[in-house]
Every structure is written in structure tokens, then in C-alpha cells.
GROMACS .gro file of C-alpha atoms in nm:
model
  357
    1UNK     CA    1   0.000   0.000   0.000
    2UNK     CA    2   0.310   0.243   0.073
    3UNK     CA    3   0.450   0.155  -0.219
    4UNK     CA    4   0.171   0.194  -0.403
    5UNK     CA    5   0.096   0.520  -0.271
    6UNK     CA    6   0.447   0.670  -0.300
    7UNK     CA    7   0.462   0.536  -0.706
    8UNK     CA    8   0.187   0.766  -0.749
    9UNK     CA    9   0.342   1.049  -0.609
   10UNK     CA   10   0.671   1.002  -0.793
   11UNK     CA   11   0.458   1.004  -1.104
   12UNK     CA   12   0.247   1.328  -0.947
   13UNK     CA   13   0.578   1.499  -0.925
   14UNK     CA   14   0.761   1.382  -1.252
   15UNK     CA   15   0.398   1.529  -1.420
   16UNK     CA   16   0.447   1.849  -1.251
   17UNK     CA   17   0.801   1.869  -1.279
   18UNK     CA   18   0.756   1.859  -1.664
   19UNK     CA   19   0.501   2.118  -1.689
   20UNK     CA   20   0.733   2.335  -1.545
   21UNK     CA   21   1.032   2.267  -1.753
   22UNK     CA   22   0.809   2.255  -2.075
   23UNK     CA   23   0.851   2.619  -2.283
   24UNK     CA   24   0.513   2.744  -2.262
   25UNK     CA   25   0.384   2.952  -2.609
   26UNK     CA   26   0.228   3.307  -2.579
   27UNK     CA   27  -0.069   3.395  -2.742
   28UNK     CA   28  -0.068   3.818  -2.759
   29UNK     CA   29  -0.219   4.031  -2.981
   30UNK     CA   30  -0.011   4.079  -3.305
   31UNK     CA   31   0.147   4.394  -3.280
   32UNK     CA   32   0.050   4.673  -3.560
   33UNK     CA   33   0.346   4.792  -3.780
   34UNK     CA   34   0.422   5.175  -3.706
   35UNK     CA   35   0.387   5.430  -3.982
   36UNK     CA   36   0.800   5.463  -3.959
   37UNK     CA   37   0.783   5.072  -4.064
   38UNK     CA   38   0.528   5.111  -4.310
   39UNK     CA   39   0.770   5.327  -4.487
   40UNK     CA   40   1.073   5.130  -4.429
   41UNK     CA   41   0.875   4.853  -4.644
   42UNK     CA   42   0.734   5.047  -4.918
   43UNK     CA   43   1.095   5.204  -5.000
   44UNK     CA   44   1.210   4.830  -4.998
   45UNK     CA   45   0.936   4.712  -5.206
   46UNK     CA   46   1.085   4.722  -5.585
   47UNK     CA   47   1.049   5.054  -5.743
   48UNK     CA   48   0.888   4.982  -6.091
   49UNK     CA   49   1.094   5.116  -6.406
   50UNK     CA   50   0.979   5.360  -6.628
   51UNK     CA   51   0.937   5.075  -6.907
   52UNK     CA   52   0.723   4.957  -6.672
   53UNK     CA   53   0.505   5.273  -6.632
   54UNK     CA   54   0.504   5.306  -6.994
   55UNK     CA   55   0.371   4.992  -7.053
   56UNK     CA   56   0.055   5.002  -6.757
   57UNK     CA   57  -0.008   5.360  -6.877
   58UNK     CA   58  -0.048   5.257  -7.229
   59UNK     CA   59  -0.245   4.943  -7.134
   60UNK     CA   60  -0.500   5.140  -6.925
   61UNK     CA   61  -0.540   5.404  -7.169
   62UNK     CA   62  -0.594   5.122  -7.431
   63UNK     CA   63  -0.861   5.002  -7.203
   64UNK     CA   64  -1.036   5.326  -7.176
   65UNK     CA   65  -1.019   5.311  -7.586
   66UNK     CA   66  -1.194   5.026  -7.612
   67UNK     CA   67  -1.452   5.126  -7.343
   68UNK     CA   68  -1.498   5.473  -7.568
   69UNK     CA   69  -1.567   5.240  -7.863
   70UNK     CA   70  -1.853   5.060  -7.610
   71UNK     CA   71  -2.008   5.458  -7.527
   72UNK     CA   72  -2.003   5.561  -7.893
   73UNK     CA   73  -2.175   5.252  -7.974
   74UNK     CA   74  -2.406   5.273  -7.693
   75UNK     CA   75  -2.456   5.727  -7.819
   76UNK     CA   76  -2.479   5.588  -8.179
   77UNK     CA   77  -2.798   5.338  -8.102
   78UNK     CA   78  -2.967   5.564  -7.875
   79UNK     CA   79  -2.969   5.838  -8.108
   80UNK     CA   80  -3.119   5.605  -8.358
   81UNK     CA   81  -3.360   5.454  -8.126
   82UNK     CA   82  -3.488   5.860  -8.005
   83UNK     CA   83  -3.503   5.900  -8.338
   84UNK     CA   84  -3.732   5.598  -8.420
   85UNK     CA   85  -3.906   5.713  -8.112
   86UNK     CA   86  -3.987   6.040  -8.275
   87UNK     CA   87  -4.124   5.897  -8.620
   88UNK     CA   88  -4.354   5.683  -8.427
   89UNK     CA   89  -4.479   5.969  -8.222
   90UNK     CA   90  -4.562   6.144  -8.520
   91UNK     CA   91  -4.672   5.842  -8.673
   92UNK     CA   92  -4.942   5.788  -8.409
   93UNK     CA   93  -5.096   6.173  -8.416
   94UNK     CA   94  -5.190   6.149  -8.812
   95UNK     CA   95  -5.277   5.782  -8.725
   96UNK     CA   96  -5.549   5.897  -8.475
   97UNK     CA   97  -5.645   6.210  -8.675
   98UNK     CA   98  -5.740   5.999  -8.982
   99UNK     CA   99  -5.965   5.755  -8.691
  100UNK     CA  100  -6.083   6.058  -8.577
  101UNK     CA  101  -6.223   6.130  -8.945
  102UNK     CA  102  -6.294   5.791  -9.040
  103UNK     CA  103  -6.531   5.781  -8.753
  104UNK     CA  104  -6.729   6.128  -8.842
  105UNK     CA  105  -6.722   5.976  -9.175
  106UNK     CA  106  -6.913   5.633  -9.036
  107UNK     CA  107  -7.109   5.885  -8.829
  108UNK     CA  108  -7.255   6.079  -9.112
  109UNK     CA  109  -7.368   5.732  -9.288
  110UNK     CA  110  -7.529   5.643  -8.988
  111UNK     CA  111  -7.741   5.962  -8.907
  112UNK     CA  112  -7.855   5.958  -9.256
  113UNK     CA  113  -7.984   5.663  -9.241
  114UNK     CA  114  -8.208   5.753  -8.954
  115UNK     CA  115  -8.285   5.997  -9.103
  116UNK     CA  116  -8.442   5.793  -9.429
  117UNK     CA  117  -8.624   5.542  -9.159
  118UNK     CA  118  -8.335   5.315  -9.211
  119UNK     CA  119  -8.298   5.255  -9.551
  120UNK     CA  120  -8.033   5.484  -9.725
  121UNK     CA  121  -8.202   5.672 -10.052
  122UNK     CA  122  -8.082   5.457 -10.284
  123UNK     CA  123  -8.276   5.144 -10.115
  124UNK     CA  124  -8.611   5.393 -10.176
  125UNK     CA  125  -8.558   5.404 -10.511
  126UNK     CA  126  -8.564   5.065 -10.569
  127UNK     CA  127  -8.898   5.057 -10.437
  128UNK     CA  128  -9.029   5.251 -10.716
  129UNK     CA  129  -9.238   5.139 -10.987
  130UNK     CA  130  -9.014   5.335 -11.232
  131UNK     CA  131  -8.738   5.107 -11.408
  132UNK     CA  132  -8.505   5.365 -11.420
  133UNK     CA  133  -8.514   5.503 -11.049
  134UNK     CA  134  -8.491   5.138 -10.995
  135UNK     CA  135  -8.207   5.088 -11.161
  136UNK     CA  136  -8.027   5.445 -11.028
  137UNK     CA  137  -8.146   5.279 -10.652
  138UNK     CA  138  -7.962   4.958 -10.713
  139UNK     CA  139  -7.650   5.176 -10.824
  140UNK     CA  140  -7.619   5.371 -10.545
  141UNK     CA  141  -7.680   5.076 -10.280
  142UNK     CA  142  -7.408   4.922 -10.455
  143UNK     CA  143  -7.223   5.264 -10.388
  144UNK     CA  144  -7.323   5.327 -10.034
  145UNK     CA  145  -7.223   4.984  -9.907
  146UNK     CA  146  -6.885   4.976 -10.101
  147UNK     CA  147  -6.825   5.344  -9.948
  148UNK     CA  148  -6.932   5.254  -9.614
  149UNK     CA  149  -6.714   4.889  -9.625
  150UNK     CA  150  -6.420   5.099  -9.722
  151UNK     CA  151  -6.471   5.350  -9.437
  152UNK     CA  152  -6.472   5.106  -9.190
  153UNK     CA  153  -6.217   4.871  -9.362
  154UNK     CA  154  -5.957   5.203  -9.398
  155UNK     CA  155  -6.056   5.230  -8.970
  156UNK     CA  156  -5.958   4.906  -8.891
  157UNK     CA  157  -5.636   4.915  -9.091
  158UNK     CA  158  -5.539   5.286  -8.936
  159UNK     CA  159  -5.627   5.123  -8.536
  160UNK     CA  160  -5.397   4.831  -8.646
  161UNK     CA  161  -5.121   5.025  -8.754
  162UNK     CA  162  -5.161   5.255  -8.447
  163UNK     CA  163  -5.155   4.934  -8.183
  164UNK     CA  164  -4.830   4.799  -8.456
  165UNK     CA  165  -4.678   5.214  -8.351
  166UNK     CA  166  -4.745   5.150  -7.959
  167UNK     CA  167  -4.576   4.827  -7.931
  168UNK     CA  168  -4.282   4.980  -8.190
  169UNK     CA  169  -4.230   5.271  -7.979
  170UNK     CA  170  -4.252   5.038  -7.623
  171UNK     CA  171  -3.970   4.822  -7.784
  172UNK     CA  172  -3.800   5.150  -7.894
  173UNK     CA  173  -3.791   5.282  -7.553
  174UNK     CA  174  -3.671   4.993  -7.377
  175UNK     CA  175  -3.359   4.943  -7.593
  176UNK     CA  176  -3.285   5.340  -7.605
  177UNK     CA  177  -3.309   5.287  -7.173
  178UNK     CA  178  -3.072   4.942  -7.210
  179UNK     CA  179  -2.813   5.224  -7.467
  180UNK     CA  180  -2.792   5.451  -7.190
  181UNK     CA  181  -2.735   5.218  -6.864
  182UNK     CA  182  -2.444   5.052  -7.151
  183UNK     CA  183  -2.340   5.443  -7.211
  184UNK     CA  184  -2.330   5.498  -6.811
  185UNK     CA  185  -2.147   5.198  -6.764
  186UNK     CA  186  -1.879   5.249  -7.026
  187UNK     CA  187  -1.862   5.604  -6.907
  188UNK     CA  188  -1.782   5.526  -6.557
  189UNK     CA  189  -1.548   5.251  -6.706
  190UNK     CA  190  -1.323   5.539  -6.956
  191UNK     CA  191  -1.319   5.804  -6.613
  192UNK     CA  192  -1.180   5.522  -6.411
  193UNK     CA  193  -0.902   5.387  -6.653
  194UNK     CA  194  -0.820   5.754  -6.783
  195UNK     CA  195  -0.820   5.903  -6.360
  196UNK     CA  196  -0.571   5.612  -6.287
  197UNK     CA  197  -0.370   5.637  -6.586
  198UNK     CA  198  -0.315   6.049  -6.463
  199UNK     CA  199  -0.246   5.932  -6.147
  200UNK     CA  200   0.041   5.695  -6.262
  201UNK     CA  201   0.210   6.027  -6.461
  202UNK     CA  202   0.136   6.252  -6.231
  203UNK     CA  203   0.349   6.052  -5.978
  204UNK     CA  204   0.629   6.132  -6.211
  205UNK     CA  205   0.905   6.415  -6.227
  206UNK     CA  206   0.897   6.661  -6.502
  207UNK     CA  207   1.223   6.513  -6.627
  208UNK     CA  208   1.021   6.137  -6.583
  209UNK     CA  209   0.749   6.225  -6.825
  210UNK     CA  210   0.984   6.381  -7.101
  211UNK     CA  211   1.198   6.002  -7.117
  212UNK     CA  212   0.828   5.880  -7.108
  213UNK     CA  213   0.700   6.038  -7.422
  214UNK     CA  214   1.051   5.957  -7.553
  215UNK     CA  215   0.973   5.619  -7.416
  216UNK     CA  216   0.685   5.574  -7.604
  217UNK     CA  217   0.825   5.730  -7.935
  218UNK     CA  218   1.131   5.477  -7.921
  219UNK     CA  219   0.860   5.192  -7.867
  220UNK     CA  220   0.698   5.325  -8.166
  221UNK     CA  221   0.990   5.380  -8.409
  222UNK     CA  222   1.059   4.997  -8.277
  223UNK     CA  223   0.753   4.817  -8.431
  224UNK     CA  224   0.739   5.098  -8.698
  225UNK     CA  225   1.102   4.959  -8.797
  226UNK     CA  226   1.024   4.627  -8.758
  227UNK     CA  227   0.667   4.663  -8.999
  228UNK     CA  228   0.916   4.837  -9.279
  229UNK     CA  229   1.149   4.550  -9.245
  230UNK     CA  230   0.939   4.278  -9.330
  231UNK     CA  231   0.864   4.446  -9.668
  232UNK     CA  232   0.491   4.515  -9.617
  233UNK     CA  233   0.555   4.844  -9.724
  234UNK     CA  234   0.672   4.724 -10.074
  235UNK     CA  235   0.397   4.675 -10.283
  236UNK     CA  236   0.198   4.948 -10.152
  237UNK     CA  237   0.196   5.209 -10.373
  238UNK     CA  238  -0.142   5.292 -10.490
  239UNK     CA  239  -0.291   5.654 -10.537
  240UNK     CA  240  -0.587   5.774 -10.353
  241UNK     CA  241  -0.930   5.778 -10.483
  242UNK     CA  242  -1.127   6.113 -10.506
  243UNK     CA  243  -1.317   6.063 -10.234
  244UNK     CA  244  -1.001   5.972 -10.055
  245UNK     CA  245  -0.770   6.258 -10.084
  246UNK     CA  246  -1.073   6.431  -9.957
  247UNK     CA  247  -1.078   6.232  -9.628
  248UNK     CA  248  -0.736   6.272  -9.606
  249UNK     CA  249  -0.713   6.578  -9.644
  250UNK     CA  250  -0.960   6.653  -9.373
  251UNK     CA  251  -0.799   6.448  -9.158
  252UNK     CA  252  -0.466   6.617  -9.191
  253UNK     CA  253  -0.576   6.967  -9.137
  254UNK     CA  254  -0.726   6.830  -8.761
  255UNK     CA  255  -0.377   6.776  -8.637
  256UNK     CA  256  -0.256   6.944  -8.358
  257UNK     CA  257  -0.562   6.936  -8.218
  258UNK     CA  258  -0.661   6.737  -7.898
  259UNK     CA  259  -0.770   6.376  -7.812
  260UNK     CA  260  -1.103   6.405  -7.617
  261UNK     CA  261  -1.294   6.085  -7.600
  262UNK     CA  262  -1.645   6.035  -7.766
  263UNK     CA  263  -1.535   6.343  -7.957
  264UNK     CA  264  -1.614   6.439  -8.298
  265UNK     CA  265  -1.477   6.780  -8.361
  266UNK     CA  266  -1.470   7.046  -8.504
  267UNK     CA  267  -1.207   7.119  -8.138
  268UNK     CA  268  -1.123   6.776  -8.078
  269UNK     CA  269  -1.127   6.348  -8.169
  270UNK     CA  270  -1.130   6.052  -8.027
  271UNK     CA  271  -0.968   5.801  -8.287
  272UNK     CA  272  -1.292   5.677  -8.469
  273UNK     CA  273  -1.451   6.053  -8.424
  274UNK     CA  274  -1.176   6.149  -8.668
  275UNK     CA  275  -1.197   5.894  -8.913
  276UNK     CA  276  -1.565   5.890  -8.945
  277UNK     CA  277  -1.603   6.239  -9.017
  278UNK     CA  278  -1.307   6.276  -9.250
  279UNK     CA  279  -1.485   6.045  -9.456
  280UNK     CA  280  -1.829   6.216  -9.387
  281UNK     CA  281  -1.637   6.534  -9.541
  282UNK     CA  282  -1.556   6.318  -9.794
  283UNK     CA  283  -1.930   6.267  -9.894
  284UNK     CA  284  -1.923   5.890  -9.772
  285UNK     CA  285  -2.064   5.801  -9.439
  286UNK     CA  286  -1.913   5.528  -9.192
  287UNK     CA  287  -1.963   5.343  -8.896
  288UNK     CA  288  -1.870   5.570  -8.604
  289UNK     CA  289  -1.664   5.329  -8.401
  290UNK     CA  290  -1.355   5.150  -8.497
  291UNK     CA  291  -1.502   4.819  -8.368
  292UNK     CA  292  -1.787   4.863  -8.619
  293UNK     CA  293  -1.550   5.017  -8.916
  294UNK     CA  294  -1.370   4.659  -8.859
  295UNK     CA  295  -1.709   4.514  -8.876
  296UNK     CA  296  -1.863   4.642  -9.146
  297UNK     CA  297  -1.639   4.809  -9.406
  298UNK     CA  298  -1.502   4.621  -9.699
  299UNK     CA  299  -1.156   4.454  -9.583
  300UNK     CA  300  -0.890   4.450  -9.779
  301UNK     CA  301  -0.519   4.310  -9.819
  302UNK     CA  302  -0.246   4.510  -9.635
  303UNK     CA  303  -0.034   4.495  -9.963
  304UNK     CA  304  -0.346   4.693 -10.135
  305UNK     CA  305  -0.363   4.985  -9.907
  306UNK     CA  306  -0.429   5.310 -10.025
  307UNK     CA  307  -0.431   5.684  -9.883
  308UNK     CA  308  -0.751   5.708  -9.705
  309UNK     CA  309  -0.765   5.347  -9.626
  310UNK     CA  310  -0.825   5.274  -9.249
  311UNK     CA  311  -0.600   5.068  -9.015
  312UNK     CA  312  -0.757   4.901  -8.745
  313UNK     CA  313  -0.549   4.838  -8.468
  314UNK     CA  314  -0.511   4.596  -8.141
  315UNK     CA  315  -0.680   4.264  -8.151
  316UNK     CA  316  -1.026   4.423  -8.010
  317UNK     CA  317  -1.036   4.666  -8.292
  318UNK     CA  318  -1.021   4.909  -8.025
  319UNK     CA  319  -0.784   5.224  -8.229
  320UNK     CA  320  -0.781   5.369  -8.595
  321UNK     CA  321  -0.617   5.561  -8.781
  322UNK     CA  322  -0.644   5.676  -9.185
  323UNK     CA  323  -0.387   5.577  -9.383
  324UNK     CA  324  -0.191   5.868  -9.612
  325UNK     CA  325   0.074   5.715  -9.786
  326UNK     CA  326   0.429   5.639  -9.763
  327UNK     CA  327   0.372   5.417  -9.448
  328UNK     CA  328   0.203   5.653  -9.259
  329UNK     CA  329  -0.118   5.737  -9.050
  330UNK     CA  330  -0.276   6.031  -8.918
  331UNK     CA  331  -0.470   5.946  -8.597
  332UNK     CA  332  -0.579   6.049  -8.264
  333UNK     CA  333  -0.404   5.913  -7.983
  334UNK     CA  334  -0.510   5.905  -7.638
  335UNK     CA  335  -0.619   6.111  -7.390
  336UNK     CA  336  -0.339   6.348  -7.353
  337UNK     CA  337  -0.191   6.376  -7.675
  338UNK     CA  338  -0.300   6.562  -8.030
  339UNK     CA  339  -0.390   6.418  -8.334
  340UNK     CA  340  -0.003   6.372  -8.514
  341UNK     CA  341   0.124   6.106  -8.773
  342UNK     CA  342   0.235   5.788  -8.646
  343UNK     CA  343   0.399   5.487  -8.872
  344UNK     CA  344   0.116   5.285  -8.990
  345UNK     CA  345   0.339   4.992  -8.855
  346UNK     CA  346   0.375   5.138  -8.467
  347UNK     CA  347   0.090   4.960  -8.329
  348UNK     CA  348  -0.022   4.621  -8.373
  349UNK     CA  349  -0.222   4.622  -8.675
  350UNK     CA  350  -0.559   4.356  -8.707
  351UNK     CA  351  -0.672   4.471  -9.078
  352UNK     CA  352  -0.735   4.759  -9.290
  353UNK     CA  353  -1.071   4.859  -9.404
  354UNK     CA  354  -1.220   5.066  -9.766
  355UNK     CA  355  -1.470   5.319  -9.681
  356UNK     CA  356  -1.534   5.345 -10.097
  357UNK     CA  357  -1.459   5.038 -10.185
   0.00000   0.00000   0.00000
């Protein structure tokens, strides 16, 4: 029994003896770095070059291009939906005039009828012994009736075309409300890329955005150098059709002037705002966005380009600019630049497009 008792204190004591011994772990509240540490690890986080910059800067302002394209768009449908809006309105007021004398029309038949005790005149005539008055009674029957069916035939036409108006103009109005939530949202989308884009160069020194733009005119010459080099620009040596040196002329005389998105002059462009209304100068109407240039103009070989041609650029068809000959473009930028000449080979081109073709 002694021994039994004292084993279990040795093992009592041993137990205790290693919860003493045994490091115990803390569990405090995480301390919160200081602002001075904060610092310390944003100046050791990598510093991004100014390739770097370039690139993001030129990437977000790409992005806001392709969200102007989705605005335009979204301007260009609404604009034809108001205006379908409009013809329907108008539509519907001579609709419901002519019901409104269709009807006095009907009404007139009818009161004269009362008037005759219910049968028109012609259906008295036919009850007279005279062949002749019977013959002028079954002739204007025939008349009445045909006149009165065509009254209320014409009616029933005009109150079907007015309900085929009011369900037009419904439709109408719900896509020219879907156009403007897309225009809001694309809006909202081109403020956001463009405000960051600012923010990234206005983080940089005045002598940091001068080797920027030289940045980007290096990258430029680059590709521009590389498109020469491959010999696209050898076989292209066509001339300009009328129409063309029209449009390219117009073009050329905007330079200098600034990119402003969804712009389309006379002050300032946004890429596709310049092309479309050079050629709109040029007496040939086009597609207001560069995504629906792409779409819908004639496409032609690369090797077949001529002055007044358009390039469409970036695999989203998101940038234009009008070809002028001797491998180069007039266009309009981005937000922050003019419209200038560029190398038709500086930017990654997806096709080229003939607004008279």
C-alpha cells in the first residue's frame, strides 16, 4: 500500500516537474506595424521602371479606348432609337387624326340613315315602280355599301397600324433605356481607366514624363522599324481615290488638335470621331466606331492599301487611324496627346478597311 501510494506520487511529481520545464507559447495580440515601418517597407518594395510605367499607362489608356468604342456605340444606337421614337410619335398623331375622321365619316352614314327610316335613298328608289329610279337605286346601294365597307375597312387598318406604332415605340424605348445604362457603364469605365492612368504620370518628375513620351516614341519607331522591315511596305503604292484625298485631307488639317474621347470635332477626336467624319467630309458616311469600321467596311489586303484606307489596330479593334501614304497614319491618340502622324506599322495592326470600296 506504501508503495503503491508513493509510485503515485513520484509520477504526481515527474507530471508536474515537466510542466514546469516545458517552454510554454504566448498567445498576444499581433502587434501593428508603425507608420515609420510602413515606410521602411514600401521604400524596400521594388520601385517599378519607367518601361514599366510606360507599358501600364499605355495598357489602361488602351482600355479606356476600347470602353470609348462601347459609349459611342451605346450614343450611336440611342440616337437612332430617339429618333425611331420620334417617327412613331408622329406616326401615331396622323394615325389617330385619320380615326378621328374615319369615324365622323361612319357617323354621317349612320345619321342619314335615320334619317331615311333606315334605308339609305338609294334602297327607296328601288322601291319605285319606275325602271329607271330602280335601276339608279340599285347603283347607289351598290355605292353606299362599297363606301361605307371601305370607311370602316380604312378604320380598322389605321387602329392596327396605331396598336403595330405602340408596341414599336414600347420596344424602342426599352432598348434606347438598355443604350444609356451601356453608355453609363462604359462612361464610368473610360473616367476610371483615364483618372488612374493620370495618377500613374502625375506621380512622375517633369524630367520622368519627357523620357516617357521619348519612351513611347522609341517603342513606336521599334515596331514601326520592324513593320518596314518585313517588306509590307513594298507593294503598296497605290494613289488615292477622289473621295479619298478628300478624307485625307480633312484628316490632316485636324492635327494638332486634342484627343477628347467620344469626340467628334470640329475642337477635338477621339480616334474613330476622326476617321468617321473625314470620310463624312468626304461625302461617304461610316460606322462611327472603330469596332464597327472593322465590322462592317469592306476589308482588304495590307499589300493593297491606299491613302484614305483605315487601319484598325489591337486585336479588339479598339484604335484607328487613316492611312496617307508612304507608311504613314494620321490618328488620334489618347487622352493626352493631339492628333499627329504615327507609322502605320507602330501599333499592332488587325486589318485595314475601304470606306469606298
Amino acid at each position: 500500500m506504501n508503495r503503491r501510494h508513493c509510485a503515485s506520487a513520484a509520477i504526481t511529481l515527474v507530471c508536474a516537474l515537466t510542466v514546469l520545464i516545458t517552454p510554454v507559447q504566448a498567445f498576444a495580440e499581433p502587434s501593428r506595424p508603425s507608420p515609420s515601418d510602413t515606410k521602411s517597407a514600401a521604400s524596400k518594395a521594388p520601385k517599378k521602371s519607367l518601361e514599366e510605367v510606360r507599358k501600364e499607362i499605355d495598357d489602361l489608356y488602351r482600355k479606356a479606348g476600347a470602353a470609348t468604342d462601347a459609349y459611342n456605340l451605346a450614343e450611336e444606337k440611342a440616337e437612332k432609337q430617339s429618333g425611331e421614337i420620334v417617327k412613331l410619335a408622329r406616326a401615331t398623331v396622323v394615325g389617330q387624326s385619320k380615326i378621328a375622321e374615319l369615324k365622323s365619316q361612319a357617323g354621317a352614314q349612320a345619321r342619314e340613315q335615320y334619317r331615311t327610316g333606315g334605308l339609305p335613298p338609294g334602297a327607296q328608289l328601288m322601291l319605285s315602280d319606275d325602271p329607271q329610279l330602280f335601276l339608279d337605286g340599285v347603283n347607289r346601294v351598290r355605292e353606299g355599301q362599297q363606301a361605307a365597307q371601305g370607311v370602316l375597312g380604312e378604320l380598322t387598318r389605321t387602329q392596327q397600324d396605331l396598336e403595330t406604332y405602340t408596341k414599336d415605340a414600347s420596344a424602342n424605348w426599352k432598348k434606347l433605356e438598355a443604350n444609356r445604362v451601356k453608355q453609363a457603364k462604359a462612361k464610368k469605365k473610360i473616367n476610371a481607366q483615364i483618372a488612374a492612368a493620370k495618377k500613374l504620370e502625375s506621380r512622375l518628375k517633369k524630367e520622368e514624363r519627357a523620357r516617357l513620351l521619348k519612351l513611347e516614341q522609341e517603342a513606336e519607331y521599334k515596331q514601326q522599324t520592324a513593320w518596314l522591315s518585313s517588306g509590307a511596305l513594298k507593294d503598296i503604292n497605290r494613289e488615292a481615290s477622289a473621295r479619298g484625298k478628300k478624307a485625307v485631307a480633312f484628316a490632316t488639317e485636324q492635327i494638332g488638335k486634342p484627343y477628347v474621347w467620344g469626340a467628334e470635332g470640329p475642337k477635338s477626336y477621339d480616334c474613330s470621331g476622326l476617321t468617321s467624319q473625314a470620310w463624312l467630309a468626304a461625302g461617304r458616311p461610316i460606322p462611327r466606331t472603330s469596332q464597327e469600321q472593322w465590322r462592317l467596311l469592306p476589308r482588304i489586303a495590307i499589300k493593297d492599301m491606299r491613302p484614305g484606307d483605315l487601319i484598325i489596330y489591337h486585336s479588339d479593334a479598339s484604335h484607328v487611324g487613316m492611312y496617307i501614304g508612304d507608311g504613314a497614319i494620321v490618328h488620334a491618340p489618347r487622352p493626352g496627346r493631339n492628333v499627329t502622324l504615327a507609322g502605320a506599322g507602330s501599333m499592332q495592326i488587325l486589318g485595314v478597311v475601304r470606306p469606298d470600296k
